[in-house]
Amino acid sequence: PLANIQIAYARGMAKAYSKSFGAYYEPWGGRPFSVCTYFENDQNEWNIRQADDFPFKALGGEGGSSRSLQRRLYLYSYLAGASFVSEEWGLHNTFFDGRDFELSLYGRVKKDFLDFVNKYEQGTFHAPIAIVLPKDMQVLCNINDTSFNHGLRIPYENPDLTQRELKIAEGIKILMGETVSQYGNETKTLPNSNLPDAFDIIHEDCEAAFSAYEYLVDLTFNPSFAKKHRKAISVDEAKTKIFELMPCTVYGGLHWFVNKLSDGWYLTVFNNDGVDKSVENGERIIADAARTAVIEIKHGQNLIPLEGVREINKSDSKYYVPLNGGDYFFARIG
């Protein structure tokens, strides 16, 4: 759940220490919980068959999560700044067999993604605000899991520390974890939101990185932090400030972010709502999840569609782009 938060932390800390980061894709999910398997005779790199030698199942081409989610996660990883993408269960799933190596549906998504990477520069993911955590914070568990267990067995023996972590999780949830998605069973990994995806997450001892940000959301619970750093703001202030720092605004309860180029911007909009994936019914798109992105571009620039949904209408200086469940819109601003 909430891969955007995990990526924001990886990106922020990589930036703070002048390192790179990557993303790891797993095609598990669906109903019942399983993984896809396209290669003949259920062959896979894990050497797991349909027998009871593994607690989870590979259930054919309709097993696991959707190809729609796979596509959006690949694109998101690249545009969010990942320098590499690796995958679990992907080697054999790329092909139907080992004779002529015909691409499976999984493999076609991968090939399309590699074509995308070769066609478009990565740019720089625009995160003008950093969420700043305490320097001694050990782990941020699933922000929807208030028990802070999650199998990690991290001790929180100090009651004050436990309350601090809960408040930090709530602050991050407000900015990056509140979903407006309603339909299907694939809404947890990437949330639709009323706020742009435009935050990094770092720790308070990453001071050398502070100059890269316009503002710092103070979740340090250190009284001296705000006194020392004039950029420090609250969670509520960040909800307003973030819109001022974007080259455009997208309304409609969708997942959107921008990448800075040397001569303009890329805008990406995902509709992460409305995909229901099951072995019985395959990848089903729920019609009620359709949304329209209402896009306002600042400074009189134009919006040029590049990939994904190509239908775009303009009226009263606003652009209107319809997105069904699982759709994406990739465009250039300039």
Short mmCIF file of C-alpha atoms in Angstrom, two decimals:
data_model
loop_
_atom_site.label_atom_id
_atom_site.label_comp_id
_atom_site.label_asym_id
_atom_site.label_seq_id
_atom_site.Cartn_x
_atom_site.Cartn_y
_atom_site.Cartn_z
CA PRO A 1 0.00 0.00 0.00
CA LEU A 2 0.95 3.63 -0.70
CA ALA A 3 3.97 3.00 -2.91
CA ASN A 4 4.09 6.77 -3.48
CA ILE A 5 5.17 7.27 0.14
CA GLN A 6 7.84 4.58 -0.08
CA ILE A 7 9.19 6.11 -3.29
CA ALA A 8 9.13 9.62 -1.77
CA TYR A 9 11.30 8.41 1.10
CA ALA A 10 13.71 6.53 -1.18
CA ARG A 11 13.97 9.54 -3.50
CA GLY A 12 14.43 12.04 -0.68
CA MET A 13 17.12 10.08 1.12
CA ALA A 14 18.91 9.22 -2.13
CA LYS A 15 18.96 12.93 -2.95
CA ALA A 16 20.22 13.78 0.54
CA TYR A 17 23.17 11.39 0.20
CA SER A 18 23.83 11.85 -3.54
CA LYS A 19 22.81 8.28 -4.30
CA SER A 20 20.46 6.60 -6.77
CA PHE A 21 17.45 4.46 -5.97
CA GLY A 22 15.40 1.85 -7.76
CA ALA A 23 11.98 0.22 -7.64
CA TYR A 24 11.04 -3.44 -7.23
CA TYR A 25 7.86 -4.61 -8.97
CA GLU A 26 5.86 -7.61 -7.74
CA PRO A 27 2.78 -8.79 -9.73
CA TRP A 28 0.96 -10.28 -6.72
CA GLY A 29 -2.61 -9.36 -5.88
CA GLY A 30 -6.05 -9.96 -7.29
CA ARG A 31 -8.83 -12.18 -6.02
CA PRO A 32 -7.94 -14.72 -4.72
CA PHE A 33 -4.52 -13.38 -3.78
CA SER A 34 -2.09 -14.91 -6.25
CA VAL A 35 0.45 -14.18 -8.97
CA CYS A 36 0.22 -14.42 -12.74
CA THR A 37 1.99 -17.14 -14.72
CA TYR A 38 2.07 -16.99 -18.53
CA PHE A 39 4.92 -19.37 -19.40
CA GLU A 40 3.96 -22.85 -20.63
CA ASN A 41 3.69 -25.67 -18.10
CA ASP A 42 3.62 -23.07 -15.30
CA GLN A 43 7.41 -22.86 -15.48
CA ASN A 44 8.91 -19.99 -13.47
CA GLU A 45 12.26 -18.89 -12.07
CA TRP A 46 11.18 -19.85 -8.54
CA ASN A 47 10.56 -23.46 -9.62
CA ILE A 48 7.19 -23.33 -7.86
CA ARG A 49 4.31 -25.33 -9.26
CA GLN A 50 0.65 -25.53 -8.33
CA ALA A 51 1.43 -28.01 -5.56
CA ASP A 52 1.37 -27.25 -1.86
CA ASP A 53 5.08 -26.45 -1.70
CA PHE A 54 4.39 -22.71 -1.38
CA PRO A 55 1.71 -20.88 0.64
CA PHE A 56 0.62 -18.67 -2.31
CA LYS A 57 -0.50 -19.67 -5.77
CA ALA A 58 0.36 -18.85 -9.37
CA LEU A 59 -3.01 -18.92 -11.13
CA GLY A 60 -2.38 -18.43 -14.84
CA GLY A 61 -2.68 -15.27 -16.88
CA GLU A 62 -5.53 -13.90 -14.77
CA GLY A 63 -3.71 -14.47 -11.51
CA GLY A 64 -2.22 -11.60 -9.57
CA SER A 65 -2.72 -7.90 -10.10
CA SER A 66 -3.68 -6.22 -13.39
CA ARG A 67 -1.56 -5.28 -16.36
CA SER A 68 -3.01 -1.78 -15.93
CA LEU A 69 -1.43 -1.50 -12.49
CA GLN A 70 1.82 -2.98 -13.84
CA ARG A 71 1.92 -0.28 -16.54
CA ARG A 72 1.26 2.57 -14.11
CA LEU A 73 3.81 1.30 -11.59
CA TYR A 74 6.51 1.04 -14.26
CA LEU A 75 5.78 4.54 -15.52
CA TYR A 76 5.56 5.92 -12.01
CA SER A 77 8.89 4.38 -10.99
CA TYR A 78 10.69 5.92 -13.95
CA LEU A 79 9.09 9.34 -13.74
CA ALA A 80 9.44 9.44 -9.95
CA GLY A 81 13.20 9.22 -10.39
CA ALA A 82 14.16 5.56 -10.19
CA SER A 83 17.44 4.75 -11.97
CA PHE A 84 16.55 1.05 -12.29
CA VAL A 85 13.52 -1.23 -12.04
CA SER A 86 13.79 -4.88 -11.05
CA GLU A 87 11.00 -7.41 -10.80
CA GLU A 88 9.87 -10.51 -8.99
CA TRP A 89 8.40 -13.35 -11.04
CA GLY A 90 9.11 -11.50 -14.27
CA LEU A 91 11.61 -13.58 -16.24
CA HIS A 92 9.31 -16.34 -17.47
CA ASN A 93 6.17 -14.22 -17.32
CA THR A 94 7.61 -12.04 -20.08
CA PHE A 95 7.09 -14.86 -22.62
CA PHE A 96 4.61 -17.61 -23.41
CA ASP A 97 7.33 -20.19 -24.18
CA GLY A 98 11.06 -20.69 -24.65
CA ARG A 99 10.97 -21.63 -28.34
CA ASP A 100 10.01 -18.47 -30.25
CA PHE A 101 9.71 -16.26 -27.14
CA GLU A 102 6.39 -14.66 -28.07
CA LEU A 103 5.68 -11.82 -25.66
CA SER A 104 2.92 -12.44 -23.13
CA LEU A 105 0.52 -9.69 -22.06
CA TYR A 106 2.93 -9.06 -19.18
CA GLY A 107 5.83 -8.90 -21.63
CA ARG A 108 4.04 -6.44 -23.89
CA VAL A 109 3.61 -4.03 -20.98
CA LYS A 110 7.31 -4.36 -20.22
CA LYS A 111 8.24 -3.79 -23.88
CA ASP A 112 5.97 -0.72 -24.08
CA PHE A 113 7.64 0.63 -20.95
CA LEU A 114 11.14 0.16 -22.36
CA ASP A 115 9.99 1.95 -25.54
CA PHE A 116 8.70 4.79 -23.35
CA VAL A 117 12.03 5.07 -21.53
CA ASN A 118 13.91 5.19 -24.81
CA LYS A 119 11.54 7.80 -26.22
CA TYR A 120 11.24 10.26 -23.33
CA GLU A 121 13.84 11.75 -21.05
CA GLN A 122 13.28 11.20 -17.37
CA GLY A 123 13.40 14.82 -16.34
CA THR A 124 13.42 15.67 -12.64
CA PHE A 125 10.46 14.75 -10.47
CA HIS A 126 9.17 18.04 -9.06
CA ALA A 127 9.13 17.82 -5.26
CA PRO A 128 9.51 21.40 -4.01
CA ILE A 129 8.55 20.50 -0.42
CA ALA A 130 10.21 17.96 1.87
CA ILE A 131 8.48 16.25 4.77
CA VAL A 132 11.07 16.17 7.55
CA LEU A 133 11.10 13.33 10.10
CA PRO A 134 13.00 13.07 13.40
CA LYS A 135 16.60 11.99 12.99
CA ASP A 136 16.10 9.07 15.40
CA MET A 137 12.98 7.65 13.76
CA GLN A 138 13.60 3.98 13.01
CA VAL A 139 10.68 2.91 10.82
CA LEU A 140 7.41 4.22 9.44
CA CYS A 141 5.01 1.31 9.22
CA ASN A 142 1.84 1.20 7.14
CA ILE A 143 0.24 4.51 8.06
CA ASN A 144 -3.17 2.85 8.16
CA ASP A 145 -1.92 0.29 10.69
CA THR A 146 -2.16 2.08 14.03
CA SER A 147 -0.80 -0.95 15.89
CA PHE A 148 2.65 -0.30 14.35
CA ASN A 149 3.17 -4.05 14.29
CA HIS A 150 3.12 -5.05 10.63
CA GLY A 151 5.36 -8.03 11.38
CA LEU A 152 8.40 -5.83 11.98
CA ARG A 153 8.56 -6.34 15.76
CA ILE A 154 10.06 -2.89 16.28
CA PRO A 155 9.76 -2.07 20.01
CA TYR A 156 7.91 1.08 20.99
CA GLU A 157 8.23 0.76 24.73
CA ASN A 158 8.15 4.50 25.39
CA PRO A 159 4.47 5.65 25.29
CA ASP A 160 5.50 9.17 24.25
CA LEU A 161 7.48 7.76 21.33
CA THR A 162 4.47 5.73 20.23
CA GLN A 163 2.28 8.83 20.20
CA ARG A 164 4.92 10.73 18.27
CA GLU A 165 5.03 8.07 15.56
CA LEU A 166 1.24 8.04 15.31
CA LYS A 167 1.16 11.81 14.83
CA ILE A 168 3.90 11.65 12.20
CA ALA A 169 1.99 8.95 10.33
CA GLU A 170 -1.14 11.09 10.43
CA GLY A 171 0.74 14.09 9.01
CA ILE A 172 2.14 12.05 6.13
CA LYS A 173 -1.28 10.51 5.51
CA ILE A 174 -2.88 13.95 5.15
CA LEU A 175 -0.35 15.00 2.48
CA MET A 176 0.26 11.73 0.65
CA GLY A 177 -2.02 8.97 1.85
CA GLU A 178 -5.63 10.11 1.73
CA THR A 179 -7.33 8.39 -1.18
CA VAL A 180 -10.47 9.51 -2.99
CA SER A 181 -10.72 6.20 -4.89
CA GLN A 182 -13.89 4.20 -4.41
CA TYR A 183 -14.08 1.30 -6.86
CA GLY A 184 -12.28 -1.98 -7.43
CA ASN A 185 -9.61 -3.87 -5.52
CA GLU A 186 -6.45 -2.07 -6.73
CA THR A 187 -6.78 1.34 -5.12
CA LYS A 188 -4.26 0.94 -2.29
CA THR A 189 -0.94 0.86 -4.13
CA LEU A 190 -1.21 4.30 -5.74
CA PRO A 191 -3.93 6.62 -4.36
CA ASN A 192 -6.00 9.15 -6.26
CA SER A 193 -5.82 12.38 -4.28
CA ASN A 194 -6.96 15.97 -4.14
CA LEU A 195 -3.33 17.03 -3.60
CA PRO A 196 -0.50 16.74 -6.13
CA ASP A 197 2.17 14.10 -5.65
CA ALA A 198 5.03 16.53 -5.02
CA PHE A 199 6.78 15.72 -1.73
CA ASP A 200 10.05 14.10 -0.73
CA ILE A 201 10.59 12.60 2.73
CA ILE A 202 13.88 13.06 4.59
CA HIS A 203 15.22 13.29 8.17
CA GLU A 204 16.12 16.38 10.14
CA ASP A 205 19.86 15.57 10.08
CA CYS A 206 19.91 15.82 6.25
CA GLU A 207 20.62 19.54 6.46
CA ALA A 208 22.77 19.61 3.34
CA ALA A 209 19.66 18.72 1.32
CA PHE A 210 17.42 21.46 2.71
CA SER A 211 18.50 23.99 0.09
CA ALA A 212 16.85 21.85 -2.61
CA TYR A 213 13.39 22.61 -1.20
CA GLU A 214 11.20 25.69 -0.97
CA TYR A 215 9.62 24.53 2.28
CA LEU A 216 10.15 21.91 4.98
CA VAL A 217 7.12 20.27 6.62
CA ASP A 218 8.09 20.05 10.27
CA LEU A 219 7.28 16.58 11.59
CA THR A 220 10.47 16.45 13.67
CA PHE A 221 8.77 17.08 17.04
CA ASN A 222 11.93 19.02 17.83
CA PRO A 223 11.00 22.49 19.19
CA SER A 224 14.26 24.00 17.92
CA PHE A 225 13.73 22.92 14.29
CA ALA A 226 11.26 25.65 13.33
CA LYS A 227 13.34 28.27 15.13
CA LYS A 228 16.44 27.24 13.22
CA HIS A 229 14.86 26.87 9.76
CA ARG A 230 12.78 29.68 8.30
CA LYS A 231 11.45 27.28 5.64
CA ALA A 232 9.66 25.19 8.26
CA ILE A 233 5.88 24.98 7.81
CA SER A 234 3.01 22.92 9.17
CA VAL A 235 1.07 20.16 7.41
CA ASP A 236 -1.90 22.50 6.93
CA GLU A 237 0.33 25.20 5.41
CA ALA A 238 1.84 22.64 3.03
CA LYS A 239 -1.62 21.76 1.68
CA THR A 240 -1.87 25.34 0.36
CA LYS A 241 1.77 26.06 -0.47
CA ILE A 242 2.17 23.02 -2.72
CA PHE A 243 -0.31 24.36 -5.29
CA GLU A 244 1.59 27.65 -5.49
CA LEU A 245 4.76 25.76 -6.45
CA MET A 246 3.30 23.70 -9.31
CA PRO A 247 3.30 24.79 -12.99
CA CYS A 248 -0.32 23.65 -13.29
CA THR A 249 -3.27 22.42 -11.26
CA VAL A 250 -5.28 19.27 -11.92
CA TYR A 251 -8.76 18.95 -10.48
CA GLY A 252 -10.92 15.84 -10.44
CA GLY A 253 -9.61 13.60 -7.68
CA LEU A 254 -6.79 11.99 -9.66
CA HIS A 255 -3.12 11.14 -9.09
CA TRP A 256 -0.91 13.72 -10.77
CA PHE A 257 2.68 14.92 -10.76
CA VAL A 258 5.12 16.83 -12.99
CA ASN A 259 8.71 16.44 -14.18
CA LYS A 260 10.95 19.43 -14.82
CA LEU A 261 12.70 19.52 -18.19
CA SER A 262 15.32 21.93 -19.47
CA ASP A 263 12.69 23.66 -21.59
CA GLY A 264 9.33 22.82 -20.04
CA TRP A 265 7.50 20.16 -18.08
CA TYR A 266 5.95 16.73 -18.37
CA LEU A 267 2.55 16.26 -16.74
CA THR A 268 1.37 12.78 -15.80
CA VAL A 269 -2.16 11.99 -14.60
CA PHE A 270 -3.26 8.54 -13.41
CA ASN A 271 -6.77 7.36 -12.66
CA ASN A 272 -5.87 4.68 -10.13
CA ASP A 273 -9.53 4.01 -9.40
CA GLY A 274 -11.90 1.50 -10.96
CA VAL A 275 -9.85 -1.63 -11.72
CA ASP A 276 -11.22 -4.86 -10.28
CA LYS A 277 -8.94 -7.87 -10.82
CA SER A 278 -9.93 -11.49 -10.25
CA VAL A 279 -9.08 -14.90 -11.66
CA GLU A 280 -12.75 -15.44 -12.47
CA ASN A 281 -13.44 -12.18 -14.34
CA GLY A 282 -9.99 -10.99 -15.36
CA GLU A 283 -9.32 -7.25 -15.46
CA ARG A 284 -12.66 -5.50 -15.14
CA ILE A 285 -12.97 -1.70 -15.49
CA ILE A 286 -15.79 -0.20 -13.42
CA ALA A 287 -17.60 2.48 -15.44
CA ASP A 288 -18.54 4.57 -12.39
CA ALA A 289 -14.85 5.22 -11.70
CA ALA A 290 -14.46 7.37 -14.84
CA ARG A 291 -13.22 10.88 -14.02
CA THR A 292 -12.38 14.03 -15.95
CA ALA A 293 -9.11 15.80 -15.30
CA VAL A 294 -9.63 19.56 -15.35
CA ILE A 295 -6.20 21.07 -16.01
CA GLU A 296 -5.21 24.71 -15.58
CA ILE A 297 -1.79 25.66 -16.96
CA LYS A 298 -0.01 28.69 -15.54
CA HIS A 299 1.77 31.39 -17.53
CA GLY A 300 -0.25 30.83 -20.70
CA GLN A 301 1.61 27.67 -21.74
CA ASN A 302 0.15 24.91 -23.90
CA LEU A 303 -0.66 21.29 -23.09
CA ILE A 304 0.40 18.73 -25.70
CA PRO A 305 -0.77 15.08 -25.23
CA LEU A 306 1.94 12.47 -25.82
CA GLU A 307 0.93 9.04 -24.49
CA GLY A 308 -2.04 7.30 -22.92
CA VAL A 309 -5.38 9.07 -23.30
CA ARG A 310 -5.21 11.39 -26.30
CA GLU A 311 -8.67 12.98 -26.09
CA ILE A 312 -8.32 16.55 -24.87
CA ASN A 313 -10.76 19.46 -24.97
CA LYS A 314 -10.13 23.10 -24.17
CA SER A 315 -12.64 25.64 -22.90
CA ASP A 316 -12.21 28.90 -20.95
CA SER A 317 -8.43 28.39 -20.68
CA LYS A 318 -8.91 24.96 -19.09
CA TYR A 319 -8.15 21.54 -20.54
CA TYR A 320 -10.52 18.61 -20.02
CA VAL A 321 -9.23 15.04 -20.28
CA PRO A 322 -11.55 12.04 -19.63
CA LEU A 323 -9.91 9.06 -17.92
CA ASN A 324 -11.57 5.72 -17.36
CA GLY A 325 -10.49 3.46 -14.53
CA GLY A 326 -6.81 2.52 -14.91
CA ASP A 327 -6.14 5.11 -17.64
CA TYR A 328 -3.18 7.48 -17.73
CA PHE A 329 -2.45 10.77 -19.48
CA PHE A 330 1.10 11.87 -20.28
CA ALA A 331 1.63 15.31 -21.80
CA ARG A 332 4.11 18.12 -22.27
CA ILE A 333 3.66 21.61 -20.90
CA GLY A 334 5.47 24.27 -22.87
#
